[in-house]
Structures are given as C-alpha cells and as structure tokens.
Tab-separated table of C-alpha atoms in Angstrom:
chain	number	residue	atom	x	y	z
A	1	UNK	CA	56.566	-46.485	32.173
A	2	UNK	CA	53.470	-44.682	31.328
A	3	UNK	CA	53.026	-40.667	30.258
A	4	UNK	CA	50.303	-39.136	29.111
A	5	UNK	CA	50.350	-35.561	27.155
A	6	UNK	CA	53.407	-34.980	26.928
A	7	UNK	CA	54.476	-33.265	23.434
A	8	UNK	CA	56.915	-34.969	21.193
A	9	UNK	CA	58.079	-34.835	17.935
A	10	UNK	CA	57.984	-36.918	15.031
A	11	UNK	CA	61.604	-38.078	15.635
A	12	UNK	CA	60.714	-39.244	19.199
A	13	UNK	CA	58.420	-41.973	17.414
A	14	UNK	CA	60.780	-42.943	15.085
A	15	UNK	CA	63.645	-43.871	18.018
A	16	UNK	CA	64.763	-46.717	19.563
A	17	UNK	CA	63.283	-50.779	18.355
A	18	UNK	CA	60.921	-52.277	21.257
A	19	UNK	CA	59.424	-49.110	21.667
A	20	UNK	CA	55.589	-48.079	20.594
A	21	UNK	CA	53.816	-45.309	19.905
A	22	UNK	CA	50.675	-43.434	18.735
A	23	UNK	CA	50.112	-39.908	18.401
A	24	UNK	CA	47.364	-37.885	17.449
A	25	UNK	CA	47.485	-34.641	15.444
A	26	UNK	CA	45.361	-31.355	15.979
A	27	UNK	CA	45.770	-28.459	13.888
A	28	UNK	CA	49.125	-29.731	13.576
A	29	UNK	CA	50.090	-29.981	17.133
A	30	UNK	CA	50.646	-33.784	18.625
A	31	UNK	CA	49.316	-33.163	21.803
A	32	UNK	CA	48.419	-37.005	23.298
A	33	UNK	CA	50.652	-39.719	22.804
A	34	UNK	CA	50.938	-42.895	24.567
A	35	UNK	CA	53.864	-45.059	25.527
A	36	UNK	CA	54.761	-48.268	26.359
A	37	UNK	CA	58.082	-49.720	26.617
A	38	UNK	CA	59.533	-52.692	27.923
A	39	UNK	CA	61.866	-52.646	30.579
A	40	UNK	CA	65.921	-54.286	28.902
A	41	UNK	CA	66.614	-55.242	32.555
A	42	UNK	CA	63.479	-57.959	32.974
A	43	UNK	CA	63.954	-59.554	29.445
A	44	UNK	CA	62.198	-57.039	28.086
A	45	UNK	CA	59.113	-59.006	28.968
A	46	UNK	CA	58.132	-56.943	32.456
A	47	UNK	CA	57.128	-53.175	32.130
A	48	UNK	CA	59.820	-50.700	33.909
A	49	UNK	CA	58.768	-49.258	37.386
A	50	UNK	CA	58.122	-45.660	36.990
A	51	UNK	CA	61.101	-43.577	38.195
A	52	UNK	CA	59.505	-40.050	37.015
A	53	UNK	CA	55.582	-38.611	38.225
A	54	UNK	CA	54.084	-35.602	36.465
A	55	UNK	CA	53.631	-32.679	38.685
A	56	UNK	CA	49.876	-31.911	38.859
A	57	UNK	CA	50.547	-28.378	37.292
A	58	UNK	CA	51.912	-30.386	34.165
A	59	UNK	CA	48.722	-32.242	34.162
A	60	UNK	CA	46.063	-29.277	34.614
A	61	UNK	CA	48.076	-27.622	31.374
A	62	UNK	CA	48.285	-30.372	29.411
A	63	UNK	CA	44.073	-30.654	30.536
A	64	UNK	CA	43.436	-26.798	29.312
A	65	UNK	CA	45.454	-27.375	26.112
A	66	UNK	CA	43.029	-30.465	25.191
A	67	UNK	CA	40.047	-28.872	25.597
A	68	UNK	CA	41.277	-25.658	23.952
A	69	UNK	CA	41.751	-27.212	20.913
A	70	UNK	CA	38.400	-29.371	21.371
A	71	UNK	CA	36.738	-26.074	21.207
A	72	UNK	CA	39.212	-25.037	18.284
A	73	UNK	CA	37.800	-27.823	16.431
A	74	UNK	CA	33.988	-27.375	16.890
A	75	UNK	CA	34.052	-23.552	15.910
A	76	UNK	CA	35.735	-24.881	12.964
A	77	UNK	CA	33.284	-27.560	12.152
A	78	UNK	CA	30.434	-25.535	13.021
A	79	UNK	CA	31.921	-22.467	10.877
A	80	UNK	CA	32.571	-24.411	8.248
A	81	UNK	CA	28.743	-26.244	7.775
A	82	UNK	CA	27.550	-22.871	8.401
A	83	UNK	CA	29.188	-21.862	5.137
A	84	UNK	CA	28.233	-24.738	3.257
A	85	UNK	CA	24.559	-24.208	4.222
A	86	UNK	CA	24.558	-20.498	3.043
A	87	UNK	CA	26.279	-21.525	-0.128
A	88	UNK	CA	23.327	-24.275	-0.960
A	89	UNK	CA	20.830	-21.470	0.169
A	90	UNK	CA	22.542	-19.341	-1.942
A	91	UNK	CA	22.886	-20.784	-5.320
A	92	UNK	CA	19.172	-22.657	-4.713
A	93	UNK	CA	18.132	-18.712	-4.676
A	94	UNK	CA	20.387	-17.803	-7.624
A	95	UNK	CA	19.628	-20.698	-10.218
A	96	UNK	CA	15.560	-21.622	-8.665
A	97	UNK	CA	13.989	-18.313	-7.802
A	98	UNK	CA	10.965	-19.052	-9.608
A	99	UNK	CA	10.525	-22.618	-8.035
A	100	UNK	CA	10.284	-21.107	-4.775
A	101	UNK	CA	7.651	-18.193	-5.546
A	102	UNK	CA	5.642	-20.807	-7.502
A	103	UNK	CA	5.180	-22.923	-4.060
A	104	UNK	CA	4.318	-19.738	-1.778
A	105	UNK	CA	1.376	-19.026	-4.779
A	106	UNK	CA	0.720	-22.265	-4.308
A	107	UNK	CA	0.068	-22.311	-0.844
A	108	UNK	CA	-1.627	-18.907	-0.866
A	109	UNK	CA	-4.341	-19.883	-3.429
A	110	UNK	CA	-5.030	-22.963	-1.065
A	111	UNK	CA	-5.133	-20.979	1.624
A	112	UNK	CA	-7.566	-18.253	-0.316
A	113	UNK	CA	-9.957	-21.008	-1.762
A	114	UNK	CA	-10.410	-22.876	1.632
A	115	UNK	CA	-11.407	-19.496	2.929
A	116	UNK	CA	-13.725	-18.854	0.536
A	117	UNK	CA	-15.719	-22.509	0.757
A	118	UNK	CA	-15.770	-22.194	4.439
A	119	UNK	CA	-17.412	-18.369	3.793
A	120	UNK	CA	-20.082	-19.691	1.042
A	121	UNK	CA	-21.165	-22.578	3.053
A	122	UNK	CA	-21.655	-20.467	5.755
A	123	UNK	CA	-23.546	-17.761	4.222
A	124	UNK	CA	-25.652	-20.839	1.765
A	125	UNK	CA	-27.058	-22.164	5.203
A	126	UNK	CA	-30.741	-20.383	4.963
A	127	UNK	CA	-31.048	-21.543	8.608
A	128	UNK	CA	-28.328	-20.091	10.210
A	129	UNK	CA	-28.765	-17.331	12.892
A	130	UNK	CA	-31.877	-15.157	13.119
A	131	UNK	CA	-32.444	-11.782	13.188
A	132	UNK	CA	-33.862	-10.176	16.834
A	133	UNK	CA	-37.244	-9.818	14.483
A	134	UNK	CA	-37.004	-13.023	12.820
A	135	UNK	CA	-36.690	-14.448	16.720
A	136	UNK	CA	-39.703	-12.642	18.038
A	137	UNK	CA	-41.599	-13.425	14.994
A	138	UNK	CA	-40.845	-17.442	15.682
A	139	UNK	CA	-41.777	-16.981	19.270
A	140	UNK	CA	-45.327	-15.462	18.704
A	141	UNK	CA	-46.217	-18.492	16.488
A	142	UNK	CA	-44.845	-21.002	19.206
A	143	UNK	CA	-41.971	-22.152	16.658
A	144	UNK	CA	-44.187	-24.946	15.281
A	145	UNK	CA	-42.996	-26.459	12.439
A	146	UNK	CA	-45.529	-24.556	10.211
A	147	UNK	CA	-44.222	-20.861	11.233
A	148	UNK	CA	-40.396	-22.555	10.861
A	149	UNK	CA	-41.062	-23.193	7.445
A	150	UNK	CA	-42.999	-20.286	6.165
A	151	UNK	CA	-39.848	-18.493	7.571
A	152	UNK	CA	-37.657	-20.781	5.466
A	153	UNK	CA	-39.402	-19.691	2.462
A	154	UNK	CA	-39.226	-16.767	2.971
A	155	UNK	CA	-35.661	-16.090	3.376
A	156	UNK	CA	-35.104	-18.819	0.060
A	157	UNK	CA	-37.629	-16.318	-2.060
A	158	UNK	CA	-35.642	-13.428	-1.263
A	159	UNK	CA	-32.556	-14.901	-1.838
A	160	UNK	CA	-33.417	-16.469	-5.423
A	161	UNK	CA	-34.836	-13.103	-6.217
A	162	UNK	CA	-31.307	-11.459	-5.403
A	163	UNK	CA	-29.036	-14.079	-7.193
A	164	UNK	CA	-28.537	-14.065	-10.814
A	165	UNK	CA	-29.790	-16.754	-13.210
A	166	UNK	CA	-27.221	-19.526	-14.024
A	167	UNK	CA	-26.886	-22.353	-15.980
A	168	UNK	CA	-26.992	-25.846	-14.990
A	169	UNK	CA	-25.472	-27.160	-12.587
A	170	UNK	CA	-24.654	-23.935	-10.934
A	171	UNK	CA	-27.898	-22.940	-9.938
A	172	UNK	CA	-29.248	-22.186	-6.727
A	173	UNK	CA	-31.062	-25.672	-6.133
A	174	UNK	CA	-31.600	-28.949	-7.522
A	175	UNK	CA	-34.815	-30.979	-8.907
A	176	UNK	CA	-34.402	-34.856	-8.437
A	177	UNK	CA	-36.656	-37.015	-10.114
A	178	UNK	CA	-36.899	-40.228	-8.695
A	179	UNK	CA	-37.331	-43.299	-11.184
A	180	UNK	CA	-41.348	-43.984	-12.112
A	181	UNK	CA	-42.683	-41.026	-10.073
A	182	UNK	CA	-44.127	-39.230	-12.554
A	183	UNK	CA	-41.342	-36.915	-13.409
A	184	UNK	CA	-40.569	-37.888	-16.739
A	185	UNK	CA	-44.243	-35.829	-16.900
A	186	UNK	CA	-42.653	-32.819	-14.977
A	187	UNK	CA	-39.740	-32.726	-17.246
A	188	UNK	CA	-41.974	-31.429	-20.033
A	189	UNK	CA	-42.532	-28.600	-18.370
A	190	UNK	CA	-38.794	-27.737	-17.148
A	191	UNK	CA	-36.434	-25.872	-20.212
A	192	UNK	CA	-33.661	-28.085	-18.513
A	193	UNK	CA	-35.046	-31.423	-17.875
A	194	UNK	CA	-33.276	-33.727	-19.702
A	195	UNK	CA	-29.693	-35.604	-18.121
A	196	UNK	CA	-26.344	-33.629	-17.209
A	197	UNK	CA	-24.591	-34.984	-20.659
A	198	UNK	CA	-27.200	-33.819	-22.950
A	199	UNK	CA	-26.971	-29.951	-24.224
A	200	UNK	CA	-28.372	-27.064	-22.218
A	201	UNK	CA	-31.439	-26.192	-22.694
A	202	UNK	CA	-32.833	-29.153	-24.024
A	203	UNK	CA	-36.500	-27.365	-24.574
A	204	UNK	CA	-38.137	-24.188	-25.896
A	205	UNK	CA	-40.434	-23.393	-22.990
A	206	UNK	CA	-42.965	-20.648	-22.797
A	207	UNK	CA	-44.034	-18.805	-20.149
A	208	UNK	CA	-41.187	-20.380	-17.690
A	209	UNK	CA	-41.792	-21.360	-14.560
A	210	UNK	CA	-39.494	-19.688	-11.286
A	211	UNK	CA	-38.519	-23.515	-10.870
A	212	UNK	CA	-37.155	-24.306	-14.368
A	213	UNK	CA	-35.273	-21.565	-14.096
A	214	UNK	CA	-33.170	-21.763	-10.688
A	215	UNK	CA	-33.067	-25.709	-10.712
A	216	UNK	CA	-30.743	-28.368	-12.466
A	217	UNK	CA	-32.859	-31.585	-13.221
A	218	UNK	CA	-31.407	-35.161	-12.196
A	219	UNK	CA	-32.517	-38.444	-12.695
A	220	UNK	CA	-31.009	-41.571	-12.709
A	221	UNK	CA	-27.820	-41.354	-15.021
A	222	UNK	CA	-27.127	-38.323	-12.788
A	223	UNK	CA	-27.265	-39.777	-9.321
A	224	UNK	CA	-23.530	-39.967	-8.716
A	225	UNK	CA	-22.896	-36.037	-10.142
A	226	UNK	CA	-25.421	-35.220	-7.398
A	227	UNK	CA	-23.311	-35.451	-4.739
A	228	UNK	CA	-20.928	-33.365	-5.686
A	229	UNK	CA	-22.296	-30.600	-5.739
A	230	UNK	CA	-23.637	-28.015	-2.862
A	231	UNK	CA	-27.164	-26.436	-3.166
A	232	UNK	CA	-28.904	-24.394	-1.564
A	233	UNK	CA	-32.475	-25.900	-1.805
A	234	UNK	CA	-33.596	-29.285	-3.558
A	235	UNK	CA	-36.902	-30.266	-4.644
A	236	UNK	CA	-38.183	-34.052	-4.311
A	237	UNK	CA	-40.158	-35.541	-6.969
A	238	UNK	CA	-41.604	-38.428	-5.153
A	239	UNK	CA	-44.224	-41.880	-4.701
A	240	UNK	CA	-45.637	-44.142	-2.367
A	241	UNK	CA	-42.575	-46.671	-2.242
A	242	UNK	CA	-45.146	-48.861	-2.575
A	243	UNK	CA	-46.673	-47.554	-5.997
A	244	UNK	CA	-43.283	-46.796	-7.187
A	245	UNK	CA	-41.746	-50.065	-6.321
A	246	UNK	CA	-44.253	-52.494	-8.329
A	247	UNK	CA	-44.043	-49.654	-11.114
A	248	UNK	CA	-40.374	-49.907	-11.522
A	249	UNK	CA	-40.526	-53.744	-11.481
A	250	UNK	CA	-43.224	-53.869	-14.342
A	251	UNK	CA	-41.549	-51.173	-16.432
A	252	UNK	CA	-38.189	-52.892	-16.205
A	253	UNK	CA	-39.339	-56.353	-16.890
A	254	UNK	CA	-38.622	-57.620	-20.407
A	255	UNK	CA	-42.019	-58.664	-21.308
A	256	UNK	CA	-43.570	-55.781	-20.683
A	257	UNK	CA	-40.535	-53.796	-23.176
A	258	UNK	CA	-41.075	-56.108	-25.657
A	259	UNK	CA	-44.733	-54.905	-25.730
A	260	UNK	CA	-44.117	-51.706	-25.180
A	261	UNK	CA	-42.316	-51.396	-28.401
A	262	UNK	CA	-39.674	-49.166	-26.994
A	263	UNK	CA	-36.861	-49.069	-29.764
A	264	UNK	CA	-34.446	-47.736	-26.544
A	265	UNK	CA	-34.625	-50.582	-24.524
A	266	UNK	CA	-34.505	-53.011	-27.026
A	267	UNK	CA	-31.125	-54.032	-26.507
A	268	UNK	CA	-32.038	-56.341	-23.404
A	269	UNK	CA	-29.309	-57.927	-22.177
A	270	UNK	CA	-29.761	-62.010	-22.513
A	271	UNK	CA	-29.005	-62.580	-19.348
A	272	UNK	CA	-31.394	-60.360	-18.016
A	273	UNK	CA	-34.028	-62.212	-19.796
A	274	UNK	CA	-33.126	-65.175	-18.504
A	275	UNK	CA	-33.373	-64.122	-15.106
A	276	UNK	CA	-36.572	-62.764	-15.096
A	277	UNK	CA	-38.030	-65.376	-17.348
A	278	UNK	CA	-36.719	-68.377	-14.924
A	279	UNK	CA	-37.402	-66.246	-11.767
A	280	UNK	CA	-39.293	-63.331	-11.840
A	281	UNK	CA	-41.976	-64.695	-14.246
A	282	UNK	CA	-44.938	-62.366	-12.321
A	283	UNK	CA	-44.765	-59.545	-9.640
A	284	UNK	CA	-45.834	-62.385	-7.235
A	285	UNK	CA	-42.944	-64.798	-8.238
A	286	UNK	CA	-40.332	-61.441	-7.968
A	287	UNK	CA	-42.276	-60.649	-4.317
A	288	UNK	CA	-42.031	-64.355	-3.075
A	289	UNK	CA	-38.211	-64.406	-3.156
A	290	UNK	CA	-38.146	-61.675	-0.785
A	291	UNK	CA	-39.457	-63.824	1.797
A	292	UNK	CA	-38.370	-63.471	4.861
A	293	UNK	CA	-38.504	-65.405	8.559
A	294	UNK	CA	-38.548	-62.092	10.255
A	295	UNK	CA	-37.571	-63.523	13.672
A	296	UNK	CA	-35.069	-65.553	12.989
A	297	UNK	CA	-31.563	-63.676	12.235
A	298	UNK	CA	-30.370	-66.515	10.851
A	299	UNK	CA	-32.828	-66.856	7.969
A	300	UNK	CA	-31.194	-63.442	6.635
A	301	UNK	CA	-28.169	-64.125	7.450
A	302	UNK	CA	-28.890	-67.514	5.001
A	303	UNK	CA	-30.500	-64.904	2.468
A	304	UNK	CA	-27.319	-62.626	2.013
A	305	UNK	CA	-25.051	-65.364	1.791
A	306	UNK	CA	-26.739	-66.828	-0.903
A	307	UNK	CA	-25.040	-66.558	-4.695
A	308	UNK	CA	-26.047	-64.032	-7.274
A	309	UNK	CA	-27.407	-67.228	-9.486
A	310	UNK	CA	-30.534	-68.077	-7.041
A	311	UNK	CA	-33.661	-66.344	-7.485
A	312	UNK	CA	-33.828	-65.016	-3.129
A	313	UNK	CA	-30.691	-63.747	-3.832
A	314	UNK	CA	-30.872	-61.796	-6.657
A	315	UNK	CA	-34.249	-59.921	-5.612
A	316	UNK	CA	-33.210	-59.332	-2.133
A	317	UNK	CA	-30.094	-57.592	-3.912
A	318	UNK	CA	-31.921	-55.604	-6.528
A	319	UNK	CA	-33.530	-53.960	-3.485
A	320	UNK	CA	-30.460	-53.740	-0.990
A	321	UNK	CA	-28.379	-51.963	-3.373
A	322	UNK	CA	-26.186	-55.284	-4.386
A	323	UNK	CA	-27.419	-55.618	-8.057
A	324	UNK	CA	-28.426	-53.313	-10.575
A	325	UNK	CA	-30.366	-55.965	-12.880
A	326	UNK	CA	-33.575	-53.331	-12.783
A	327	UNK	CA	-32.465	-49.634	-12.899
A	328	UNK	CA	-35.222	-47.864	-10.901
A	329	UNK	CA	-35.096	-50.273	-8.359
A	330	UNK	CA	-31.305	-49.709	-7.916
A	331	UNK	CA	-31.900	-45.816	-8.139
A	332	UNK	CA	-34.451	-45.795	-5.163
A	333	UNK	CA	-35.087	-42.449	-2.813
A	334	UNK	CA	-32.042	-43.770	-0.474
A	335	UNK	CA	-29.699	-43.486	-3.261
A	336	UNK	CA	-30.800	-40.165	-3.921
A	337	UNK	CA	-30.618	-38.908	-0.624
A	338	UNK	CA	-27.347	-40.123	0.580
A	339	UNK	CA	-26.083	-37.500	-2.621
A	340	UNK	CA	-27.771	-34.872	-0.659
A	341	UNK	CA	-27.177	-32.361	2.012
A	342	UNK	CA	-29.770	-32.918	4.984
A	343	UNK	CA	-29.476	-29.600	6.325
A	344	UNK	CA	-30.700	-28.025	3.355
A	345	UNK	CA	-34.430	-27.232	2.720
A	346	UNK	CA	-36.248	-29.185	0.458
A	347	UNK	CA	-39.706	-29.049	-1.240
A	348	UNK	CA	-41.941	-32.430	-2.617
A	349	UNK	CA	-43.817	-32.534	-5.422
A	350	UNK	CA	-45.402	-35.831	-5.042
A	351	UNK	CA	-46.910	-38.217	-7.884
A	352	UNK	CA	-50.675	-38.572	-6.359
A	353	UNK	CA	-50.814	-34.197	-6.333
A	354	UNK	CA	-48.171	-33.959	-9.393
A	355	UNK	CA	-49.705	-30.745	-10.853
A	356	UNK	CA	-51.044	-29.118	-7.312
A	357	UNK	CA	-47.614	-29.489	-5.683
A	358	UNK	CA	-45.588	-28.061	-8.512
A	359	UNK	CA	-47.866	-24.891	-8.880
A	360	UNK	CA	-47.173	-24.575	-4.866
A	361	UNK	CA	-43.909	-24.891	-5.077
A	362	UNK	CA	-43.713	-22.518	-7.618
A	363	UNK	CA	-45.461	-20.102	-5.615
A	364	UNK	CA	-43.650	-20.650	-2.452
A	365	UNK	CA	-40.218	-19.487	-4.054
A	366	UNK	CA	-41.826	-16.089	-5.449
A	367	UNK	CA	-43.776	-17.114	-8.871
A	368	UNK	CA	-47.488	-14.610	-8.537
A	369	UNK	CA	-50.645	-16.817	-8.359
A	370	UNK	CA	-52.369	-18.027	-11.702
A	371	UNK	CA	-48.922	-17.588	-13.657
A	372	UNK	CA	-47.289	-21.459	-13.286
A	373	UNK	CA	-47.498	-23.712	-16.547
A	374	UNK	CA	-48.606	-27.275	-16.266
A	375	UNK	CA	-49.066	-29.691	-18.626
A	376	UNK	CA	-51.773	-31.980	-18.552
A	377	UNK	CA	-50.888	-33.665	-21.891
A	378	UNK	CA	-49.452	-37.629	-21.573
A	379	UNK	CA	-46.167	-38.037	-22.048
A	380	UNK	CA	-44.739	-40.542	-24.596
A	381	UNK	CA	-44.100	-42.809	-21.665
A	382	UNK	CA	-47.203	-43.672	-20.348
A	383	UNK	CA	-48.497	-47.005	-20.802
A	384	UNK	CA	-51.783	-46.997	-18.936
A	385	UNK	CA	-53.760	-47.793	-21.870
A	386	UNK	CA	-51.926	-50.775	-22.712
A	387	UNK	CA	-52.561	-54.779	-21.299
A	388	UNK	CA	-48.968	-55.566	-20.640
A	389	UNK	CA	-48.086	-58.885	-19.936
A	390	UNK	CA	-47.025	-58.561	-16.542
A	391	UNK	CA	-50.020	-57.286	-14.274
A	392	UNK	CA	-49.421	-55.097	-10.913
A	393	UNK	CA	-51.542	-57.667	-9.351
A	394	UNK	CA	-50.175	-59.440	-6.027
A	395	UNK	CA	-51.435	-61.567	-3.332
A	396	UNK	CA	-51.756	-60.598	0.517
A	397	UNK	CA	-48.584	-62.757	1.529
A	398	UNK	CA	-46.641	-61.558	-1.334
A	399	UNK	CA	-48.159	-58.104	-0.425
A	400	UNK	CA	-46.424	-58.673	3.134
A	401	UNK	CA	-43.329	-60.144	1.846
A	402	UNK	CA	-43.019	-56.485	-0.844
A	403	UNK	CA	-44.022	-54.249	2.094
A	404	UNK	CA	-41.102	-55.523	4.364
A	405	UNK	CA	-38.217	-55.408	1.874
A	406	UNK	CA	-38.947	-51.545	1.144
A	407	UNK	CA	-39.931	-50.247	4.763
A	408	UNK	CA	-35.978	-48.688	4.346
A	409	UNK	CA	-37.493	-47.153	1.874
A	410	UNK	CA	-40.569	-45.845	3.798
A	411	UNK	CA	-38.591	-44.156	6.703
A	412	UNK	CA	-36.226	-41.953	3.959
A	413	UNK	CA	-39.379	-41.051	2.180
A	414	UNK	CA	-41.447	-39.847	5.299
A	415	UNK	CA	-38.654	-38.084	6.775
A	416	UNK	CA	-38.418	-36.262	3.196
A	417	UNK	CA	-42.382	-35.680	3.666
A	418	UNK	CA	-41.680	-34.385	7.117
A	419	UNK	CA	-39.179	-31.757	6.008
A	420	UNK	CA	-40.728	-30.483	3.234
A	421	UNK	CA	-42.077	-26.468	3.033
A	422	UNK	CA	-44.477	-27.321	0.959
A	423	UNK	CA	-46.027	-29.749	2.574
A	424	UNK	CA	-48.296	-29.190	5.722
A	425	UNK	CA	-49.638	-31.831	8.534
A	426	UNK	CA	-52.440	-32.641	6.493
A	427	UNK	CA	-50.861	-33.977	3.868
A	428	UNK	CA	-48.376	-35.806	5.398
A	429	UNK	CA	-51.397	-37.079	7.335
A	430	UNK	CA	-52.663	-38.211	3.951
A	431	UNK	CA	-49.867	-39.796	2.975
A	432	UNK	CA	-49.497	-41.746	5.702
A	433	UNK	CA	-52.801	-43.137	5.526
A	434	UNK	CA	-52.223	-44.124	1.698
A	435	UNK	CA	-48.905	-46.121	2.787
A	436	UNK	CA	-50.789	-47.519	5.639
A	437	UNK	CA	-53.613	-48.820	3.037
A	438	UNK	CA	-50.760	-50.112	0.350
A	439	UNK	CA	-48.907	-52.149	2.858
A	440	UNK	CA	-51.360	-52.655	5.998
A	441	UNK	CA	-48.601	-55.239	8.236
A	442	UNK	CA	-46.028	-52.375	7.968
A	443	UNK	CA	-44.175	-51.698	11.300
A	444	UNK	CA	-45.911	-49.184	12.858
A	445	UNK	CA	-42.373	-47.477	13.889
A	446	UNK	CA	-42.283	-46.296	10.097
A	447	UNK	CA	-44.989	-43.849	10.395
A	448	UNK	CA	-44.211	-42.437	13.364
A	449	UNK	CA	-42.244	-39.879	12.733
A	450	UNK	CA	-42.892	-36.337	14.156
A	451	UNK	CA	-44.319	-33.833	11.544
C-alpha cells in the first residue's frame, strides 16, 4: 500500500522490520512521508492491494498544508538575506565611509572636467556660428574665400587681444617650423624659439613681435608633443617640397657635416656612413633608387618588400615614413600635419617671402604697421658660401624619379597654401607655378586644388 501526506511520528518509522520509510521535516513538522511495505501473505515479495483510499478532503488539506509551509519557508529565506544584506550595507557604511565619498568625488570631477573640454572646444572653434551681422557681411562679399578669411582674422585678433599672455605651451597658437625651411632664421627673431625641453625664454628679444608672444615654437624634436595639444591657430613655416627635399638630403649627408665642421653632428653614426657612402654617394645616386615603374603595381609592390639593407629600399623608406636614417626627411610637412587640428586656422610664412610673410602675419593678428622686427642677419647655419661636397645638382630622369616620391608631399603642402589667411590667390598662384617649374612631369591632379 501506498499513502501520501499523512503525518506520523518518529516512532511510526522506527516500527515493524520489512518496512521503509522517508520523511521530510519542515519547521519541525513531518508533513510527507512515503511508504512501501511488502505484503507477509505473497512472500513478502508482492506489494499488498490497497484496502484503505484517502477521501479527497484529506487530500486538498494535506495540499494547503504543503504549500503553507512552502510559503513559510520563502518569507523566511527571503527575510533572512534581507537581513544579511542590510548588515553588509551596514557595517561597509560604518567601517568605509570615506571609500565611498572618495568614488562619488571621483566621478563628479570626471563628470566636471568632461564638461568643461566639451565647453572650451566649443567656444576655441573661431568658425563656429555667425552673428546676423557677421552673416550679412559674408553675403555682400559673395562668401569668397577672401571675405571668409579676412573674417577669420578678424575674430582671431580680437580674441588674442582679450586673452592673457601665457607661457609655452599654453598659448593661444602654435609656430611649426618645418626641417630646412628657413626657420632656424625665424627663430632668431621669436623670445621662445628654441625646443620644448630647453628653458623658457630662451632669448632676450627687443621690441617683440605679437607672434613671439602668443605662439609656442616646434620643430623636429617636438613633433610628437604637437599633437597633444589643442590650439587655437597655428602658423606654417614652409618650402617648395621640392627645395626642401634636396636641402634636407644635402644637409644630412655625412660629407657635407664633415665639411661643415659642425661639432653637433659629429657623432655620425657608422652605419649611417656606410649607407650613404655605398648608396647615396650623390643626390642623383639617392634620387635613382626611388625609381619607380609607375604602371606596374607590381614594381612597388617589389619595392616595399625589399629589406632595409638594399639601397631602393632604404630611400623609398626615408621618404614613406619607414626609416629615420635622415631626420628632416623623416620630419616632412605630413608628419607635422597629422599632429594638427584641420579645422583650425592657420597662417604660412613661406621660405621664398620669409621676411614679407612674417611681417603680414604679424599684422593680420593685430601688430600696427612699421612695428614687426626682422632680422636680416645669417644665421650660424647657413652654408651658402661654402663648396660642399655633395652638389644639389640632378639630372632630368632623376629629377622625375625625386618629383614622384614627394607629390604626397605636394598635396599636404598646397592644401596648407590653400587654407592659409595670409595668403591670397596670387600667391598661391605663384607657388604653384614655382612647383610646376621644380618638378615639370608632376601629376597635374596635385595642383589642382581649389583656392
């Protein structure tokens, strides 16, 4: 026979031999146990026929009393890890009070400080919306590029004038000298031009210009700081990639430091020496290895894949980035202006009109006519009275071969042209014509950018 619920005691278990049980206790009560015994009258082998049936009103009670006490037992498991959660709150409040207000100050000076980058970008962006006047004004001159950037100029004037000086690098803009374009010769003439880990200022200048005093200089030590930092304005000191390419090469080449005397550089790595005296022997030898099949994909695909020990290899990567065996070269104008923010307005002071572009720029951000220094003294760097050994001379093929390896350069240097206040159509009309006589087979698509 077979029952189910019915309540026993614990000296109903213990009774008779042949019998089982199992019983379960709730809060103290035994309220399922189930039993099987065999019949005496069948060997004790077959089961007893049930002689007894439970009324259903004995099984609906016995039901309710089992889910009763089901509910019993989860108000007392849920009252109980209810207590033990307040008591962990509790004494995590009583012995680590100061844990806890040191993560909400925490979280509210994050908070604060993103609010407050988001508010000076916003308000640093010299571009950003126009007054109804400013509008008008834009529309009468047909918002040509020249009436866009007068505008520009105007709002950075009145802004420098209503900021106070700081020190480098927290001033309002940034002058970056790109490697052999004459600003080693502009640096004279700025009380801060000299690199980010020398001391501040670096010169005794009289009668300071507007642009020595809201600009931090960079060169190329500083490339990499550049970056990190958010101005408002930047002015370019740039070349003809052309010029400046061949420049960098000769200046960097260890013949031409040896005969420069240039205590320095004298510590010219062997290596280097090697190099240049097995491969780049001449400007012609250094613009040969950068020949290129330009058709064929799989002629560069041949040049990159070459080692760093074979002559095409080396000067295709002292140009792309990939070797740094010649500073300046590494250091180009795309270096510089990946650093930069593109939104921002920038000024050029170009190497061809050194002293007639810095005097404008001065003027343009609120200096008065007839008041900007210059120098017109040589600096202790030039070497244009001496013979070097190694000659900017080169040949029309190795003229092609130069002019295609830099025409990256070309499009970030135009596009800098293009932007800049400073400049106007003729002069980028100008320059244009000068790239176009320095590297005649250049891809047209270089120079067509819209002024």
């Amino acid at each position: 026979m077979y029952r189910t619920g019915a309540r026993v005691d614990d000296s109903f278990v213990a009774e008779s031999s042949g019998r089982m049980g199992r019983k379960l206790d709730f809060l103290g009560d035994i309220t399922l146990v189930a039993i099987s015994f065999s019949c005496p009258h069948h060997g004790g082998n077959v089961p007893c026929a049930s002689t007894e049936r439970e009324s259903p009103l004995e099984s609906n009670a016995t039901t309710l009393d089992m889910s009763e006490e089901r509910n019993l037992l989860n108000l007392e498991d849920e009252k109980a890890d209810s207590s033990l959660s307040k008591a962990g709150k509790t004494s995590f409040a009583k012995s680590r009070p100061w844990k806890r207000c040191i993560l909400y100050v925490l979280i509210i000076g994050c908070l604060v400080l993103w609010n407050l980058k988001y508010i000076l970008n916003q308000t640093s962006e010299l571009s950003g919306s126009l007054s109804q006047a400013e509008i008008e004004s834009l529309e009468n001159n047909g918002f040509n590029r020249s009436a866009y950037k007068k505008f520009v100029a105007e709002r950075l004037k009145l802004s420098i004038s209503k900021s106070k000086r700081k020190k480098p690098p927290k001033t309002p803009g940034a002058i970056i000298h790109v490697g052999k374009s004459g600003g080693s010769t502009l640096a004279s003439v700025l009380r801060n031009g000299c690199h980010s880990f020398m001391k501040k200022p670096c010169k005794k200048i009289a009668n300071e210009s507007i642009v020595s005093k809201v600009t931090t200089y960079y060169h190329t030590p500083d490339c990499k700081i550049l970056g990190k930092k958010g101005y408002k304005f930047y002015i370019w000191v740039v070349r003809d990639p052309f010029a400046r390419t061949v420049s960098a090469f000769r200046y960097g080449h260890p013949a031409n430091i040896e005969k420069r005397d240039e205590k320095y550089q004298k510590n010219i790595a062997p290596r280097a020496k090697r190099i240049y005296s097995r491969c780049f022997p001449s400007l012609n030898a250094f613009a040969q290895s950068l020949k290129v099949k330009l058709n064929e994909t799989s002629e560069i695909e041949r040049l990159k894949n070459r080692t760093k020990t074979q002559c095409e290899g080396i000067a295709n990567a002292m140009l792309q980035h990939r070797n740094r065996l010649s500073t300046h070269l590494y250091f180009d104008i795309r270096m510089f202006y990946k650093q930069t923010r593109h939104s921002r307005p920038v000024f050029s002071v170009r190497t061809e009109f050194l002293w007639e572009d810095w005097v404008r720029v001065n003027e343009l951000l609120g200096q008065g006519p007839g008041t900007v220094r210059v120098n017109e003294e040589k600096v202790r760097r030039d070497s244009s009275a001496l013979k070097l050994p190694i000659s900017a001379e080169i040949g029309d093929v190795e003229r092609e071969y130069l002019c295609h390896a830099i025409a990256p350069e070309y499009e970030v240097y135009f596009e800098i042209l293009s932007k800049s206040i400073n400049i106007q159509e003729e002069d980028f009309v100008e320059m244009v014509q000068l790239a176009k006589k320095n590297c005649p087979n250049l891809n047209n698509s270089v120079f067509t950018i819209d002024y």
